[in-house]
Each structure stands twice: as structure tokens, then as C-alpha cells.
Tab-separated table of C-alpha atoms in Angstrom:
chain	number	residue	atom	x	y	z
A	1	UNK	CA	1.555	20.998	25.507
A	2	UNK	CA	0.876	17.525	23.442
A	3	UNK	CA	-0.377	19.599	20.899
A	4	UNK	CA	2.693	21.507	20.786
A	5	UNK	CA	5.225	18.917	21.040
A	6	UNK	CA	3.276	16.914	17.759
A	7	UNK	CA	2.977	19.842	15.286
A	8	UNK	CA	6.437	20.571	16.856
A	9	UNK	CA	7.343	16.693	15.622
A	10	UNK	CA	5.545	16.835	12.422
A	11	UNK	CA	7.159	20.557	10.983
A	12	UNK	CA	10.381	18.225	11.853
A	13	UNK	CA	9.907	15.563	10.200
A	14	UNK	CA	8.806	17.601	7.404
A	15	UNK	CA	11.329	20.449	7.001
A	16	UNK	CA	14.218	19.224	9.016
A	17	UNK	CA	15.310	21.204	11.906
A	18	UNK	CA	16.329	24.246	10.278
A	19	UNK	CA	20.389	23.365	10.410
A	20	UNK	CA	22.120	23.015	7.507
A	21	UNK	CA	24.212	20.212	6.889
A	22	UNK	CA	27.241	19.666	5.372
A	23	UNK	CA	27.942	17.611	2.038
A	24	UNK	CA	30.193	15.300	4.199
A	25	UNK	CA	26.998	14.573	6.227
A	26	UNK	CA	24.870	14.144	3.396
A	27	UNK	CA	27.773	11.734	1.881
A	28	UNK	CA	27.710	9.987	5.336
A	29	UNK	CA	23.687	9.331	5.471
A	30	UNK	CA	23.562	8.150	1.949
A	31	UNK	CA	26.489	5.290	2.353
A	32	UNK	CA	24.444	4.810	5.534
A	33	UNK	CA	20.923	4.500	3.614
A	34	UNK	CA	22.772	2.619	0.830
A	35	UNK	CA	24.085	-0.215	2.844
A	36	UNK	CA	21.220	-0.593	5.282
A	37	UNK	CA	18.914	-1.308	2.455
A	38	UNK	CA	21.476	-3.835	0.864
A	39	UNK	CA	22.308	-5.505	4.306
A	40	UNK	CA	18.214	-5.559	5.345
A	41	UNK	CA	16.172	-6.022	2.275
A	42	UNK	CA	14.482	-8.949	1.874
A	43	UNK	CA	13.291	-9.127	-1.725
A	44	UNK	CA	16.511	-9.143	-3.455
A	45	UNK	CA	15.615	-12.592	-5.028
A	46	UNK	CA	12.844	-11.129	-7.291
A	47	UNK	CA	14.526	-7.527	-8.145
A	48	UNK	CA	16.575	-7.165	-11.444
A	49	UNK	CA	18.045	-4.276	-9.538
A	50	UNK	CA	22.293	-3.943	-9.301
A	51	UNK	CA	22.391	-1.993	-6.408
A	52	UNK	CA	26.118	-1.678	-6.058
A	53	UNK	CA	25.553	0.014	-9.906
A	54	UNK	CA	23.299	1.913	-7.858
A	55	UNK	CA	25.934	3.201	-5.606
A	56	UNK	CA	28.010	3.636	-8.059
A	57	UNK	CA	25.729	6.085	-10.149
A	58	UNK	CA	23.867	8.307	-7.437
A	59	UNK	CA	27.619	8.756	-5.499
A	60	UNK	CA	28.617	11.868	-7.537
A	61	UNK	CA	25.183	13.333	-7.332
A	62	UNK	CA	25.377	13.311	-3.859
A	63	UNK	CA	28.503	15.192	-3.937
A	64	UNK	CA	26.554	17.946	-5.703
A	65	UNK	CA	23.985	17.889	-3.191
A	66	UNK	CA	23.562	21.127	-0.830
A	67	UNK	CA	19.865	21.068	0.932
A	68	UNK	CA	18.101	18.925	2.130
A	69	UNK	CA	15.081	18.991	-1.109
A	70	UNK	CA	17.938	18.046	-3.381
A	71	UNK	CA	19.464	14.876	-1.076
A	72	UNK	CA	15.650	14.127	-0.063
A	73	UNK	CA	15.279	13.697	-4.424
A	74	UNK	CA	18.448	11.809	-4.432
A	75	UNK	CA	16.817	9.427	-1.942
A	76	UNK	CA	13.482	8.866	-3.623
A	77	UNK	CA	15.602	8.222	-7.162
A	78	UNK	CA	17.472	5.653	-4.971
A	79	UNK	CA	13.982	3.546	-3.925
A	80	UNK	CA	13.186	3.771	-7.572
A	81	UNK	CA	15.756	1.458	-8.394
A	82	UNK	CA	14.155	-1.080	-6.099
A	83	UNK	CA	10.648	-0.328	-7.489
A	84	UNK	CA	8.792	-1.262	-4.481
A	85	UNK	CA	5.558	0.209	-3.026
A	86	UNK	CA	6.486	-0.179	0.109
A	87	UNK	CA	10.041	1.180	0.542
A	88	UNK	CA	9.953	5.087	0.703
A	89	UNK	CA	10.676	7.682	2.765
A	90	UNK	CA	9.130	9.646	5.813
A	91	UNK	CA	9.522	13.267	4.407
A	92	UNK	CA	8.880	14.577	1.059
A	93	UNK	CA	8.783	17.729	-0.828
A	94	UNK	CA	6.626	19.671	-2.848
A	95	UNK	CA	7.788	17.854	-5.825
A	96	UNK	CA	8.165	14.535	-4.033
A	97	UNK	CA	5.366	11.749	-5.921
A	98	UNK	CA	2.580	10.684	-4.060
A	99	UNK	CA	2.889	7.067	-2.032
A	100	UNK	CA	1.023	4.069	-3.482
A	101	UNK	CA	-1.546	3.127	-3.011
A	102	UNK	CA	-2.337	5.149	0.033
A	103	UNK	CA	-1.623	8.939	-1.800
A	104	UNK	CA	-3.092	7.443	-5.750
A	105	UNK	CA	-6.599	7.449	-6.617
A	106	UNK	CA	-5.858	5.087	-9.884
A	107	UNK	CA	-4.284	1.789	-10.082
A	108	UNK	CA	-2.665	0.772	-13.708
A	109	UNK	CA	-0.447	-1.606	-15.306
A	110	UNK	CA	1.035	-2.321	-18.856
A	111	UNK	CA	-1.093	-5.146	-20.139
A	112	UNK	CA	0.069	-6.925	-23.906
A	113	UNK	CA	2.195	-4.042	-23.877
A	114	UNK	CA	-0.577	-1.183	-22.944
A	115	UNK	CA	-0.591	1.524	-20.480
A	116	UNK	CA	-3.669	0.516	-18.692
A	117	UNK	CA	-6.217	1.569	-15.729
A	118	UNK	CA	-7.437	-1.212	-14.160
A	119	UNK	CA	-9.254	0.417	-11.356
A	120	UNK	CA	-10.416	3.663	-9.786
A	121	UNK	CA	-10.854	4.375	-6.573
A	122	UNK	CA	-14.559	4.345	-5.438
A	123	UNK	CA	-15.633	8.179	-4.796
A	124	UNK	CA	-12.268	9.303	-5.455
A	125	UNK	CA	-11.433	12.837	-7.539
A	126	UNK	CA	-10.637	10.280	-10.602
A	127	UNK	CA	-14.160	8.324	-10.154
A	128	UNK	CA	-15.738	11.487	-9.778
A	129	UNK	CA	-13.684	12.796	-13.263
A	130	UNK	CA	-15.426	9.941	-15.515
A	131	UNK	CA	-12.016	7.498	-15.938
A	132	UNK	CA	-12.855	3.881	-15.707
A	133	UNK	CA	-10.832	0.839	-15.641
A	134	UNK	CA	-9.987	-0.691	-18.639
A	135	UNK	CA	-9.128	2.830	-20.628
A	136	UNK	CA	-5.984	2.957	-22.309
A	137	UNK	CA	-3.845	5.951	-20.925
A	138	UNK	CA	-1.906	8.360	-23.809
A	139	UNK	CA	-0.558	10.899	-22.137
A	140	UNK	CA	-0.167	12.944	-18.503
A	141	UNK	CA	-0.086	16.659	-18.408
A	142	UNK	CA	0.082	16.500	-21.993
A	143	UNK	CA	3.727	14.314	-22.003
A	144	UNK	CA	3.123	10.939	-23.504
A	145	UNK	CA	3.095	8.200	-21.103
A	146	UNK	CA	6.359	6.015	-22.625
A	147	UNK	CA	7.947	9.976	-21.837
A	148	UNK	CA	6.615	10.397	-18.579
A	149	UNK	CA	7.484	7.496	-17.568
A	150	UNK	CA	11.499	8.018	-18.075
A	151	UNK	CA	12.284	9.907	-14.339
A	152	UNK	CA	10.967	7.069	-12.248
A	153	UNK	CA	12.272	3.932	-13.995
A	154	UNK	CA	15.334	2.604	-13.005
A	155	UNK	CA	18.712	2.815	-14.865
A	156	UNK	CA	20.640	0.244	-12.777
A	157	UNK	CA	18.718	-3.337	-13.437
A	158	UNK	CA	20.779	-6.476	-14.842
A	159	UNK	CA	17.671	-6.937	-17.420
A	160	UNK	CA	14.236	-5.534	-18.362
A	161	UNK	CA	11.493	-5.914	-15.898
A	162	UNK	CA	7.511	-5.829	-16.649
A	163	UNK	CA	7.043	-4.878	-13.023
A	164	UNK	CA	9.793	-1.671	-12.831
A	165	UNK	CA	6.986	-0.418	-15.224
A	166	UNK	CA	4.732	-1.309	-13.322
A	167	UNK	CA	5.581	0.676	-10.728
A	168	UNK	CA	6.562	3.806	-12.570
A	169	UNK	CA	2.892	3.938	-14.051
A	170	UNK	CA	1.645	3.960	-10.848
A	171	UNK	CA	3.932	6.469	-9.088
A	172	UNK	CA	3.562	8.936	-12.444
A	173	UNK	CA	-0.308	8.747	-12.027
A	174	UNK	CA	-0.345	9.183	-8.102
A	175	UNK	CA	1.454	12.803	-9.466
A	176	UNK	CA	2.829	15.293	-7.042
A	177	UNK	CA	1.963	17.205	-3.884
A	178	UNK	CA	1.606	20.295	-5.805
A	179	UNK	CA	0.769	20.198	-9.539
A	180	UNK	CA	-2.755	19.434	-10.694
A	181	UNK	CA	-3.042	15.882	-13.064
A	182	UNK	CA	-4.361	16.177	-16.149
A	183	UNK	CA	-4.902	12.596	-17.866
A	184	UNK	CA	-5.539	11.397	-21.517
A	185	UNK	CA	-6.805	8.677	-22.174
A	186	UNK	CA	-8.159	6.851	-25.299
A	187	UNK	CA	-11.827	6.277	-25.653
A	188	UNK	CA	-12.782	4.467	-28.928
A	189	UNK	CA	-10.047	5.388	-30.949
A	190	UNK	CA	-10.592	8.942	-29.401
A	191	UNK	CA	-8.152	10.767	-27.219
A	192	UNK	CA	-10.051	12.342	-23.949
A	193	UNK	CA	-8.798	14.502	-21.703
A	194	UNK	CA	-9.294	14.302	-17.774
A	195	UNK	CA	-8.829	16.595	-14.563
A	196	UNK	CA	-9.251	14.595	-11.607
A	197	UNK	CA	-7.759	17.300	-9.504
A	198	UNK	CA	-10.799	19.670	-10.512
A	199	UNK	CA	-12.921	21.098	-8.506
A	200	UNK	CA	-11.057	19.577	-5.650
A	201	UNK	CA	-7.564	17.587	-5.252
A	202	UNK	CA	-8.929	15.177	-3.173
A	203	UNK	CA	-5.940	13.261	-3.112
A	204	UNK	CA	-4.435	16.219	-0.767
A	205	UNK	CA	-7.665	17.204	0.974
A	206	UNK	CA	-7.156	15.671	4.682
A	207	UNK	CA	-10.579	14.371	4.706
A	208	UNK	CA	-11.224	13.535	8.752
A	209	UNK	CA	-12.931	9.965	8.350
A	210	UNK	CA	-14.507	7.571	11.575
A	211	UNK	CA	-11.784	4.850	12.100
A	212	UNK	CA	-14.959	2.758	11.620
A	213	UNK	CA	-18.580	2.922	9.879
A	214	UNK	CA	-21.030	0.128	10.915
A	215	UNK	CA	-24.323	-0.599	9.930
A	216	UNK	CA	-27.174	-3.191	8.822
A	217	UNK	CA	-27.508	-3.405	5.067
A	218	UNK	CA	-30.778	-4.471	3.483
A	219	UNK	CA	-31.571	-8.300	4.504
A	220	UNK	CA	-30.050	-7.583	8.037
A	221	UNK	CA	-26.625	-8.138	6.541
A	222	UNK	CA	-24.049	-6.335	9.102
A	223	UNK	CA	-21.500	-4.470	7.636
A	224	UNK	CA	-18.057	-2.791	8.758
A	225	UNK	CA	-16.351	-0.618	7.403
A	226	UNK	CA	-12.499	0.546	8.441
A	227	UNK	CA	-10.945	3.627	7.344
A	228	UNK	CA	-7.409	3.096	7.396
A	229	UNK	CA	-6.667	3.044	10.796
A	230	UNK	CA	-5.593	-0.159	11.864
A	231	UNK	CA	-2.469	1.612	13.502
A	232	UNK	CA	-4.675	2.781	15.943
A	233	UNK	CA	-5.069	0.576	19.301
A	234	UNK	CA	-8.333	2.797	19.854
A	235	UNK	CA	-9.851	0.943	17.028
A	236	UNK	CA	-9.999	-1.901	19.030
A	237	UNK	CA	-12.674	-0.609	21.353
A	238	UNK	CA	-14.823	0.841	18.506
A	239	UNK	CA	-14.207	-2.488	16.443
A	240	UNK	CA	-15.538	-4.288	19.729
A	241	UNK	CA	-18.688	-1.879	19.753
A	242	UNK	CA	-19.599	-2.285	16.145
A	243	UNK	CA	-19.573	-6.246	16.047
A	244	UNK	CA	-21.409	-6.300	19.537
A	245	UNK	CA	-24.353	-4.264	17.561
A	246	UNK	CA	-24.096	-6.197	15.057
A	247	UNK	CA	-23.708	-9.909	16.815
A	248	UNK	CA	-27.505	-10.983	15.908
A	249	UNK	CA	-27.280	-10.309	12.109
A	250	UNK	CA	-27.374	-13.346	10.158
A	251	UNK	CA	-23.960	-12.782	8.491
A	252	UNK	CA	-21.373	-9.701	8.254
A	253	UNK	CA	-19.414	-8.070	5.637
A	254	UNK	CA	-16.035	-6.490	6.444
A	255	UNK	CA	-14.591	-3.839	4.457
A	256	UNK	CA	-11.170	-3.534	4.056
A	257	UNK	CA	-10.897	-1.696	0.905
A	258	UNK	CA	-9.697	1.993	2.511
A	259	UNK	CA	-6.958	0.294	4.345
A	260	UNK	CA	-3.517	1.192	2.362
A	261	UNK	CA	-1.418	2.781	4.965
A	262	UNK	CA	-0.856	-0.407	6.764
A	263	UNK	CA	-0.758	-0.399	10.682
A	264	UNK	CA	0.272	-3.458	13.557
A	265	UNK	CA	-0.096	-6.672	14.541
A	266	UNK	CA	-1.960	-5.867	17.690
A	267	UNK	CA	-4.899	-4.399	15.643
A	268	UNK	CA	-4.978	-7.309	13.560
A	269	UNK	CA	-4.924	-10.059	15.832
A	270	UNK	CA	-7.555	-8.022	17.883
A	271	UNK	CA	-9.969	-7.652	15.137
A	272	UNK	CA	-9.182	-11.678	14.047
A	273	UNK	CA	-9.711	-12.817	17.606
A	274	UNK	CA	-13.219	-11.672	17.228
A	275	UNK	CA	-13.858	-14.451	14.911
A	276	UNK	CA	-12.534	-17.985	15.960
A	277	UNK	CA	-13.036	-20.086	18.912
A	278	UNK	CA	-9.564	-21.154	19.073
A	279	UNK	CA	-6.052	-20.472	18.543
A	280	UNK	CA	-4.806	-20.622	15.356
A	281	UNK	CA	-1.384	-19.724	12.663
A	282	UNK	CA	-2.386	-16.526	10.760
A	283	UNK	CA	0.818	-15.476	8.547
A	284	UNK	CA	4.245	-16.916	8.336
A	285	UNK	CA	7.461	-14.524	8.478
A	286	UNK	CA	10.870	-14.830	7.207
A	287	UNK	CA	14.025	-12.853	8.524
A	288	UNK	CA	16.042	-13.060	5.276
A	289	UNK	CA	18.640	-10.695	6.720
A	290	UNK	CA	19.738	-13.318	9.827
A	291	UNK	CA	20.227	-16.104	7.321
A	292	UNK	CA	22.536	-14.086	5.057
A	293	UNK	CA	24.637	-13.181	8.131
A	294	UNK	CA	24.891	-16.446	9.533
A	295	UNK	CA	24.174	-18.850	7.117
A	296	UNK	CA	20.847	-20.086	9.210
A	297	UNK	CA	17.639	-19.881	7.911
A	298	UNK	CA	14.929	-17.652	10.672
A	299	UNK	CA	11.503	-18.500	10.127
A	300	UNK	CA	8.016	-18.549	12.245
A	301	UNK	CA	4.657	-18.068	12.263
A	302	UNK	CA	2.289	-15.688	14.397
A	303	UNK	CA	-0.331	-16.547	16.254
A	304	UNK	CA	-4.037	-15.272	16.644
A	305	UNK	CA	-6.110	-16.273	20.250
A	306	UNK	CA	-9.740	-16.092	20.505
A	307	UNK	CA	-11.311	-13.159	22.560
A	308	UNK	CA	-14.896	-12.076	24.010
A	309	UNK	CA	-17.236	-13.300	21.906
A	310	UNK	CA	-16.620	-14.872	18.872
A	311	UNK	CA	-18.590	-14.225	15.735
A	312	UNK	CA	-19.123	-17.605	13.925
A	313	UNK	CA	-21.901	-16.736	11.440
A	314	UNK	CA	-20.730	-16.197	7.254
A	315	UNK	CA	-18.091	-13.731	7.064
A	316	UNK	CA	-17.488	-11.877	3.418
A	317	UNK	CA	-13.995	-9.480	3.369
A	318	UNK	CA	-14.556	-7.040	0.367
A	319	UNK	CA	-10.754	-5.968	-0.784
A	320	UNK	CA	-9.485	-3.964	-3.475
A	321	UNK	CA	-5.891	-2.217	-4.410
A	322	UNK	CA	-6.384	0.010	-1.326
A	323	UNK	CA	-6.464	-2.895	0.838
A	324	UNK	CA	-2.941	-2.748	2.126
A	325	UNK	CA	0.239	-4.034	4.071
A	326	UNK	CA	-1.788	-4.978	7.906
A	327	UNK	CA	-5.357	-5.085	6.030
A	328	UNK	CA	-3.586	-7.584	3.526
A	329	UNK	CA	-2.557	-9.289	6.319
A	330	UNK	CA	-5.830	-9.761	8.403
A	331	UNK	CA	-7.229	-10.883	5.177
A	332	UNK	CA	-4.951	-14.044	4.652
A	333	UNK	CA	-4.940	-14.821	8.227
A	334	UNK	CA	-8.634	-15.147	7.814
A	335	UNK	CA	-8.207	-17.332	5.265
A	336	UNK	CA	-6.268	-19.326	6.739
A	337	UNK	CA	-8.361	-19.303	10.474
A	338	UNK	CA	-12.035	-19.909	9.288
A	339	UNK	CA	-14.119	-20.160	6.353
A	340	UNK	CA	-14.539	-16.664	4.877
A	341	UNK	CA	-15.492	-15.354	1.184
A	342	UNK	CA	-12.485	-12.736	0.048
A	343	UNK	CA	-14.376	-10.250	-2.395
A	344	UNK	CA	-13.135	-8.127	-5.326
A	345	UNK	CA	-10.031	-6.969	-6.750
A	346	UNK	CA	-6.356	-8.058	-6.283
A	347	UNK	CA	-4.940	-6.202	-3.395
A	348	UNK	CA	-2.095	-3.542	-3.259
A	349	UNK	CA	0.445	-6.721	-3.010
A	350	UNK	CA	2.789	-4.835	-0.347
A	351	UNK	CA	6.007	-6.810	-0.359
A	352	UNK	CA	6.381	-8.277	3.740
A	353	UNK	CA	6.904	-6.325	6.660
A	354	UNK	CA	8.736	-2.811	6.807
A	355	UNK	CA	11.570	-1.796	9.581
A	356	UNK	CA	12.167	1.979	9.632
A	357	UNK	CA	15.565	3.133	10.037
A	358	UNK	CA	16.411	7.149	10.846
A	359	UNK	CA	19.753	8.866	9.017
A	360	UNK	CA	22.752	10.049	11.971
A	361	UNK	CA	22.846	13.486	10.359
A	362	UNK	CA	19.897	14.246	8.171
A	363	UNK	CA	17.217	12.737	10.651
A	364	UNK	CA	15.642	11.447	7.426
A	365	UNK	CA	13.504	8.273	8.191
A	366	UNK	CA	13.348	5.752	5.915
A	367	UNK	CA	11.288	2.137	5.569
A	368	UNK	CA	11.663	-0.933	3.658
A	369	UNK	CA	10.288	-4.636	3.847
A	370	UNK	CA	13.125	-6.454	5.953
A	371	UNK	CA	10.704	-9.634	6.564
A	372	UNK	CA	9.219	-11.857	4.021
A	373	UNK	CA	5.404	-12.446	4.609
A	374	UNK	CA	3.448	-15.707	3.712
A	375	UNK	CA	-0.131	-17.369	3.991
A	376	UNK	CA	0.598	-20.252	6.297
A	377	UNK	CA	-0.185	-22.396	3.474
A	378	UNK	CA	3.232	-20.720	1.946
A	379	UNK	CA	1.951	-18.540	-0.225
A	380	UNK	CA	3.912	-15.171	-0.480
A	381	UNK	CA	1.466	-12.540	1.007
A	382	UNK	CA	1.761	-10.445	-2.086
A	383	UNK	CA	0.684	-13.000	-4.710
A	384	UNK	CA	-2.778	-13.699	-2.820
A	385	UNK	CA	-5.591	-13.503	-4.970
A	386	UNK	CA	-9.775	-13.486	-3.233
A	387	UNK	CA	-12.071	-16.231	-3.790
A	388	UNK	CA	-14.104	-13.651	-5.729
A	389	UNK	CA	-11.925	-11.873	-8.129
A	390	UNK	CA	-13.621	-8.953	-9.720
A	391	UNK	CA	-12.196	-7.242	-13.561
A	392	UNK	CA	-13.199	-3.918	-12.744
A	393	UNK	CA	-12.538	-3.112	-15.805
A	394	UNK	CA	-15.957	-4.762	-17.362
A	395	UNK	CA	-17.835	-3.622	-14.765
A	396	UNK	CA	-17.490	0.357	-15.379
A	397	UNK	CA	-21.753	0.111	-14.259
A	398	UNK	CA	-21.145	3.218	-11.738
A	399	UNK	CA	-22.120	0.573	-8.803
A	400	UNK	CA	-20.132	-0.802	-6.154
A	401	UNK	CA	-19.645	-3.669	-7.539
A	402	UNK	CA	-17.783	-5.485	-5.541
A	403	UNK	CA	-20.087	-4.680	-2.573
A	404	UNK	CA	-22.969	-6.286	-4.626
A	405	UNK	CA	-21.248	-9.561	-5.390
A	406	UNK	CA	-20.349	-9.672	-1.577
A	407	UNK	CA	-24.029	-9.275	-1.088
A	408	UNK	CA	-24.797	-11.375	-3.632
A	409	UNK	CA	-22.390	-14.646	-2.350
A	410	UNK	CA	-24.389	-14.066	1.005
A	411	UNK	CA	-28.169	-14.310	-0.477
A	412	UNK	CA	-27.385	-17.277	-2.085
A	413	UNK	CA	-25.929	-19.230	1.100
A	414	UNK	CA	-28.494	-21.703	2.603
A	415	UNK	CA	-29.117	-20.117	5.612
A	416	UNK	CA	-30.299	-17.042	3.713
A	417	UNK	CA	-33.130	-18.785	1.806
């Protein structure tokens, strides 16, 4: 019967429930999506974006709209204006992009004016394809990049912005769920072409991973690894198991790079309670939506408390772009609780915390950051940078890279020699 009622709640959230609503309802949820974000989100301040312009623009598409695809693409054109990774839906379609970073295999950005890939997922479709950070991309699915770029930048911001770009690379390389990427790409004055949807589209292969991989890595170095399930209060458990194997190593490394989806608090203050032998301030939040109400700013910070025993020896974190939203978080409340080496690239820079919010007639969910996050040292989450900041784009060596140099930091630590 559990079985039943979740595929019964997933084809739901999906596909709807099969009843057809009325324009007047569609009308109704989108004044109700539209003002929720503008009463709720919390990263106004650093958006370009007019939102009433917004309104103003998407209103008479709306009146068009008659299914549920066509308001669901209304929607997603909406969160483009606010160009932000972590604001999206909980449906899609068939033609609906792919989320980043957790549904992209390539991360890119316009640098000195250039489309560029500045990393590739390790053992992803696109790794396996050949492309490499620090190629220039031309073109996807043969439609040049300043082209394919025009559905998912925004047409309502007060003034340019380097990061609305940004995002569109990003969201037009992720692709959709149902049409295979091809992706050119210049190569010493040389256009290439690449398929990294062939043989297999990895990117929509549900690959069934352990929520964690542990082992001892050459010079009894332990190592975790967590695939993106820190949602998951049975990781706790497992997460227990694998450090209590791994307790008489001489130092650990803890992997955080196939994190993106995010997950909760209670994960992360389990796994950081492992580590410290006292209480201590791991991230600061900000409710921006209280003080534009009442005038009165709403501010505090969490709190992480020791549990069983604590592992005190050198910690590395290895992160990259996939490290996301929770896993971003564990990794600046480490910073902030105890000395620890942060390892590789930027990370996905998830804007604060998301509330989810479900349409009256639609059912649609939707999310959106609603709290501001910070280092306790007041540092907004997203502009962290590691100790160890890797350019993977001059190191295309076929390695892990960023693996090594965590290895490396540890061999050269007095207690290893």
C-alpha cells in the first residue's frame, strides 16, 4: 500500500490529477505565485529584475493559457526573470530544462565576454564525451550560443546583468528532458562537435547510488563519500557506521562534491556533530520577509552540539559545483567550527534557504530562497570560496584532481611525515 500511495503521489505531482482547470484558475494561481515570490524573496537587493514589469508582461499569456504544459511554461519563464538556481518548480514537462546543478553535467560562464566551460562533471556523459573546462562553446544543437541563449534570459531587468547570462548558459547546457545535446565547441581555432547524450543520457538515467561510499585510501587516509542524500535521516546511521570504521585513520577526507539537491538541517548538524567537542555557531540566517513587513530586522544563528565520538584528527572537504544548498552549508559551518582544509572548485553558490509554497487550484509546488544564509563570520553563503581553489580548466589531466590535491595537503601535514 506505501508503494501505491508514492507512485500514486509522484504521477501527481507530475501530471496533475487529471482535472482540467479553468483559465480563471490558472489566472488565480499565477497572481498567487506572482505575489508570493515578491512578498517572500529574499534576494531582491542583488536582482536587476522589475518584477511588477514581470506581471505586467506574462498577464496576457496567461489568459491564453489552457493546460496545464502551457501554464507550467508560463511558470518556468516567470523564475527566469529572477535567474536563480534555486527557485524552480516541482513539476516539469517534457520540454521543461533540466535543474542546476543537480540535472547539468557542465558548469559555464561568460568570461571577458566568452561562452565558457569551466568544469565537467567527473564521470559524467560530458566527461565521458571528451569536453574539458576551459573550451570555448559555439554553438548547441547546431544554434549559436548568443541564439540559444534568447528563450531563457530575461526581458524585464532595470539594466544588463553578467549573471542573468550566467544563468541562461547554464540552464541551455543542462538541455531538456527529452532531446539529445549536441555541443560545439572551439578547439584551437577549430570548431568540434560533441554528443554527451551518446551512448547513454546519463543525465536522465536514474542511476541507484549508496547514500554513502567509505573507504581507506592509500596511506590509511579515510575517505567518505555522500551521494546526494543528505535529505535522508537514514544517512545518519550509515554516516555513524562509516566514521566508526574509519575512527583510527590518521586523517579523513569528506566528499561533498555529488551533493546538489540540497537536503536539512538535521542531516547536517548530525554529520557536523561528529567532529567537535563542543557547541558551536555554524551559519547565520536572515528572514528578509519579517523586516519588510514590520520594519524589524529578524536575524540568528544555528547551532551545532557535539555527539558520540568526536573525530578530531585533519579533516579535508573536497567540493565542487555539485556541492550544493545543505552540502554548501555543512561546508561553511565547518569552517567556521574547527580547522578543516576546503578542496577544489567554487561551489554551486545556491542563494539561502528555500520555502516551498503549493498553488490553490493547479496543485503546482513551487520553491524559492525566503532566508538569507551567511558564514558566521558574515559572509553570504553563496560567495564562499575553499582554502584550496582549483581552475579546472588547466588541469584537463583526466585525474581527479581535486582528490589529489586533497591528498596531497594531507601528506604534507606534520603528522604525516
Amino acid at each position: 500500500m506505501k508503494n501505491f500511495l508514492f507512485i500514486s503521489s509522484l504521477l501527481l505531482s507530475l501530471f496533475g490529477t487529471g482535472q482540467k482547470n479553468s483559465n480563471q484558475q490558472y489566472k488565480e494561481d499565477f497572481n498567487y505565485f506572482w505575489t508570493t515570490i515578491r512578498d517572500n524573496y529574499c534576494y531582491w537587493d542583488k536582482k536587476q529584475t522589475d518584477w511588477q514589469m514581470v506581471k505586467a508582461t506574462l498577464e496576457p499569456v496567461v489568459d491564453t493559457v489552457t493546460t496545464r504544459a502551457s501554464f507550467i511554461a508560463v511558470l518556468e519563464k516567470a523564475f527566469y526573470e529572477i535567474y536563480d538556481h534555486h527557485a524552480s518548480l516541482n513539476t516539469n514537462t517534457a520540454v521543461s530544462e533540466r535543474l542546476v546543478p543537480s540535472g547539468t553535467d557542465l558548469w559555464a560562464e561568460f568570461i571577458n565576454g566568452k561562452p565558457m566551460i569551466t568544469e565537467v562533471r567527473f564521470g559524467s556523459g560530458a566527461d565521458k564525451a571528451g569536453i574539458q573546462g576551459g573550451m570555448e562553446l559555439a554553438a548547441c544543437n547546431d544554434v549559436s550560443i548568443e541564439k540559444a541563449l534568447q528563450p531563457f534570459l530575461p526581458n524585464c531587468l532595470s539594466m544588463p546583468d553578467t549573471e542573468a547570462r550566467n544563468y541562461a548558459l547554464r540552464l541551455l547546457l543542462a538541455g531538456d528532458h527529452s532531446t539529445e545535446r549536441k555541443i560545439t565547441l572551439k578547439i584551437g581555432g577549430r570548431l568540434k562537435d560533441f554528443y554527451p547524450d551518446k551512448p547513454v543520457n546519463y543525465l536522465e538515467l536514474k542511476q541507484k547510488k549508496p547514500e554513502i561510499e567509505f573507504r581507506v585510501l592509500k596511506g590509511n587516509i579515510g575517505y567518505i563519500l555522500i551521494n546526494n542524500s543528505l535529505g535522508d535521516d537514514d544517512l545518519i546511521p550509515l554516516f555513524d557506521s562509516a566514521l566508526t570504521a574509519l575512527n583510527n585513520t590518521p586523517a579523513l577526507i569528506l566528499d561533498m562534491r555529488n551533493t546538489p539537491s540540497g537536503g536539512n538541517t538535521t542531516v547536517a548538524r548530525a554529520i557536523m556533530g561528529r567532529f567537535i567537542t563542543h557547541e558551536g555557531f555554524y551559519q547565520k540566517h536572515e528572514l528578509t520577509s519579517e523586516e519588510k513587513e514590520s520594519g524589524i530586522k529578524r536575524s540568528w544563528v544555528e547551532i551545532v552540539s557535539p555527539r558520540k565520538a568526536t573525530y578530531t584528527k585533519p579533516l579535508v572537504i573536497l567540493v565542487d559545483h555539485w556541492t550544493g544548498s545543505v552540502g554548501e552549508g555543512i561546508v561553511i559551518g565547518f569552517d567556521a567550527l574547527r580547522p578543516t582544509m576546503i578542496v577544489g572548485t567554487r561551489m554551486a553558490g545556491l542563494n539561502g534557504a528555500v520555502y516551498s509554497f503549493t498553488m490553490p487550484n493547479t496543485g503546482i509546488g513551487f520553491s524559492f530562497p525566503a532566508e538569507k544564509l551567511f558564514h558566521i563570520n558574515g559572509l553570504p553563503r553563496e560567495n564562499f570560496h575553499p582554502d584550496k581553489e582549483i581552475d579546472l580548466s588547466k588541469n584537463n589531466t583526466g585525474k581527479d584532481v581535486i582528490l589529489e590535491e586533497g591528498l596531497k595537503y594531507i601528506s604534507a601535514l606534520p603528522s604525516q611525515k
